[in-house]
């Protein structure tokens, strides 16, 4: 059989010279970019969330000053809690880590759902389902990628 010979200096499959060494993906962004993104992503997400909550609350009516205040206050609270979850959750064991994210996502969804004018039963029931599904997905993710204490397994 004829096979093409590898070019000189070419790396074997997997991109490593030593096939037994653990694979470390390249870091294309520097530490400064990661630090900025750690604040910018929650703030931008909070602005979208605040706009969404204010739009749900006004129900297609005119934009008022109180509506803008509500949107910005909602965004502020969301950003503070989001940054808090990003800071505290990774330090927890995998069960509490998943539970923290599930509660955050469930409460966030429930608040938006309630602002749209849904009944209290639906504003509690549907977010509980969303939180339960979130917990299952995140617990599976953390269970397969962390040890029992919460340290990432590579």
PDB file of C-alpha atoms in Angstrom, residues 22-122:
ATOM      1  CA  UNK A  22      -2.312  15.573  27.905  1.00  0.00           C
ATOM      2  CA  UNK A  23      -3.800  17.799  25.253  1.00  0.00           C
ATOM      3  CA  UNK A  24      -3.978  21.467  26.225  1.00  0.00           C
ATOM      4  CA  UNK A  25      -5.998  23.596  23.797  1.00  0.00           C
ATOM      5  CA  UNK A  26      -4.341  26.788  22.614  1.00  0.00           C
ATOM      6  CA  UNK A  27      -5.318  29.949  24.459  1.00  0.00           C
ATOM      7  CA  UNK A  28      -5.961  32.479  21.723  1.00  0.00           C
ATOM      8  CA  UNK A  29      -7.007  35.264  24.105  1.00  0.00           C
ATOM      9  CA  UNK A  30      -4.689  36.705  26.728  1.00  0.00           C
ATOM     10  CA  UNK A  31      -5.444  37.054  30.454  1.00  0.00           C
ATOM     11  CA  UNK A  32      -6.465  40.706  30.070  1.00  0.00           C
ATOM     12  CA  UNK A  33      -9.166  39.792  27.564  1.00  0.00           C
ATOM     13  CA  UNK A  34     -10.514  37.117  29.910  1.00  0.00           C
ATOM     14  CA  UNK A  35     -10.632  39.611  32.810  1.00  0.00           C
ATOM     15  CA  UNK A  36     -12.544  42.141  30.688  1.00  0.00           C
ATOM     16  CA  UNK A  37     -14.963  39.477  29.419  1.00  0.00           C
ATOM     17  CA  UNK A  38     -15.636  38.351  32.998  1.00  0.00           C
ATOM     18  CA  UNK A  39     -17.302  41.738  33.586  1.00  0.00           C
ATOM     19  CA  UNK A  40     -18.480  42.658  30.066  1.00  0.00           C
ATOM     20  CA  UNK A  41     -20.486  39.480  29.417  1.00  0.00           C
ATOM     21  CA  UNK A  42     -22.643  39.737  32.591  1.00  0.00           C
ATOM     22  CA  UNK A  43     -23.183  43.476  32.055  1.00  0.00           C
ATOM     23  CA  UNK A  44     -24.268  43.061  28.421  1.00  0.00           C
ATOM     24  CA  UNK A  45     -26.437  40.076  29.331  1.00  0.00           C
ATOM     25  CA  UNK A  46     -27.998  42.135  32.137  1.00  0.00           C
ATOM     26  CA  UNK A  47     -28.797  45.000  29.754  1.00  0.00           C
ATOM     27  CA  UNK A  48     -30.597  42.600  27.422  1.00  0.00           C
ATOM     28  CA  UNK A  49     -32.400  41.047  30.406  1.00  0.00           C
ATOM     29  CA  UNK A  50     -33.443  44.461  31.750  1.00  0.00           C
ATOM     30  CA  UNK A  51     -34.737  45.543  28.350  1.00  0.00           C
ATOM     31  CA  UNK A  52     -36.658  42.281  28.017  1.00  0.00           C
ATOM     32  CA  UNK A  53     -38.218  42.658  31.489  1.00  0.00           C
ATOM     33  CA  UNK A  54     -39.217  46.274  30.809  1.00  0.00           C
ATOM     34  CA  UNK A  55     -40.701  45.350  27.424  1.00  0.00           C
ATOM     35  CA  UNK A  56     -42.680  42.509  29.018  1.00  0.00           C
ATOM     36  CA  UNK A  57     -43.942  44.801  31.762  1.00  0.00           C
ATOM     37  CA  UNK A  58     -45.198  47.567  29.472  1.00  0.00           C
ATOM     38  CA  UNK A  59     -46.957  45.033  27.237  1.00  0.00           C
ATOM     39  CA  UNK A  60     -46.605  47.015  24.006  1.00  0.00           C
ATOM     40  CA  UNK A  61     -47.625  50.313  25.597  1.00  0.00           C
ATOM     41  CA  UNK A  62     -45.634  53.527  25.518  1.00  0.00           C
ATOM     42  CA  UNK A  63     -42.152  53.714  27.004  1.00  0.00           C
ATOM     43  CA  UNK A  64     -42.234  55.811  30.165  1.00  0.00           C
ATOM     44  CA  UNK A  65     -39.615  57.002  32.603  1.00  0.00           C
ATOM     45  CA  UNK A  66     -40.784  54.466  35.182  1.00  0.00           C
ATOM     46  CA  UNK A  67     -40.460  51.737  32.590  1.00  0.00           C
ATOM     47  CA  UNK A  68     -36.864  52.780  31.849  1.00  0.00           C
ATOM     48  CA  UNK A  69     -36.077  52.926  35.566  1.00  0.00           C
ATOM     49  CA  UNK A  70     -37.548  49.457  36.024  1.00  0.00           C
ATOM     50  CA  UNK A  71     -35.437  48.108  33.150  1.00  0.00           C
ATOM     51  CA  UNK A  72     -32.193  49.601  34.452  1.00  0.00           C
ATOM     52  CA  UNK A  73     -32.836  48.488  38.033  1.00  0.00           C
ATOM     53  CA  UNK A  74     -33.650  44.992  36.796  1.00  0.00           C
ATOM     54  CA  UNK A  75     -30.435  44.989  34.762  1.00  0.00           C
ATOM     55  CA  UNK A  76     -28.417  46.173  37.770  1.00  0.00           C
ATOM     56  CA  UNK A  77     -29.777  43.471  40.072  1.00  0.00           C
ATOM     57  CA  UNK A  78     -29.356  40.801  37.388  1.00  0.00           C
ATOM     58  CA  UNK A  79     -25.722  41.840  36.744  1.00  0.00           C
ATOM     59  CA  UNK A  80     -24.823  41.807  40.454  1.00  0.00           C
ATOM     60  CA  UNK A  81     -26.376  38.378  40.993  1.00  0.00           C
ATOM     61  CA  UNK A  82     -24.877  37.009  37.764  1.00  0.00           C
ATOM     62  CA  UNK A  83     -21.377  38.164  38.732  1.00  0.00           C
ATOM     63  CA  UNK A  84     -21.942  36.707  42.201  1.00  0.00           C
ATOM     64  CA  UNK A  85     -22.926  33.335  40.739  1.00  0.00           C
ATOM     65  CA  UNK A  86     -19.931  33.412  38.380  1.00  0.00           C
ATOM     66  CA  UNK A  87     -17.662  34.123  41.359  1.00  0.00           C
ATOM     67  CA  UNK A  88     -19.099  31.791  44.001  1.00  0.00           C
ATOM     68  CA  UNK A  89     -20.486  28.800  42.064  1.00  0.00           C
ATOM     69  CA  UNK A  90     -17.147  27.403  40.776  1.00  0.00           C
ATOM     70  CA  UNK A  91     -15.897  27.152  44.385  1.00  0.00           C
ATOM     71  CA  UNK A  92     -18.756  24.849  45.374  1.00  0.00           C
ATOM     72  CA  UNK A  93     -19.032  21.075  45.119  1.00  0.00           C
ATOM     73  CA  UNK A  94     -20.581  19.902  41.864  1.00  0.00           C
ATOM     74  CA  UNK A  95     -24.063  19.349  43.367  1.00  0.00           C
ATOM     75  CA  UNK A  96     -24.243  22.850  44.844  1.00  0.00           C
ATOM     76  CA  UNK A  97     -22.584  24.281  41.736  1.00  0.00           C
ATOM     77  CA  UNK A  98     -25.362  22.857  39.554  1.00  0.00           C
ATOM     78  CA  UNK A  99     -28.034  23.857  42.088  1.00  0.00           C
ATOM     79  CA  UNK A 100     -26.749  27.450  42.180  1.00  0.00           C
ATOM     80  CA  UNK A 101     -26.999  27.788  38.410  1.00  0.00           C
ATOM     81  CA  UNK A 102     -30.405  26.067  38.352  1.00  0.00           C
ATOM     82  CA  UNK A 103     -31.807  28.465  40.961  1.00  0.00           C
ATOM     83  CA  UNK A 104     -30.361  31.494  39.158  1.00  0.00           C
ATOM     84  CA  UNK A 105     -31.746  30.456  35.778  1.00  0.00           C
ATOM     85  CA  UNK A 106     -35.104  29.375  37.224  1.00  0.00           C
ATOM     86  CA  UNK A 107     -35.631  32.611  39.151  1.00  0.00           C
ATOM     87  CA  UNK A 108     -34.512  34.712  36.179  1.00  0.00           C
ATOM     88  CA  UNK A 109     -36.891  32.905  33.859  1.00  0.00           C
ATOM     89  CA  UNK A 110     -39.720  33.070  36.378  1.00  0.00           C
ATOM     90  CA  UNK A 111     -39.322  36.820  36.822  1.00  0.00           C
ATOM     91  CA  UNK A 112     -39.469  37.415  33.066  1.00  0.00           C
ATOM     92  CA  UNK A 113     -42.426  35.080  32.729  1.00  0.00           C
ATOM     93  CA  UNK A 114     -44.271  36.878  35.530  1.00  0.00           C
ATOM     94  CA  UNK A 115     -43.641  40.297  33.932  1.00  0.00           C
ATOM     95  CA  UNK A 116     -45.407  39.073  30.806  1.00  0.00           C
ATOM     96  CA  UNK A 117     -48.640  38.876  32.814  1.00  0.00           C
ATOM     97  CA  UNK A 118     -48.867  35.124  33.454  1.00  0.00           C
ATOM     98  CA  UNK A 119     -50.731  33.741  36.465  1.00  0.00           C
ATOM     99  CA  UNK A 120     -48.789  33.052  39.653  1.00  0.00           C
ATOM    100  CA  UNK A 121     -49.226  29.277  39.266  1.00  0.00           C
ATOM    101  CA  UNK A 122     -47.698  29.354  35.781  1.00  0.00           C
TER     102      UNK A 122
END
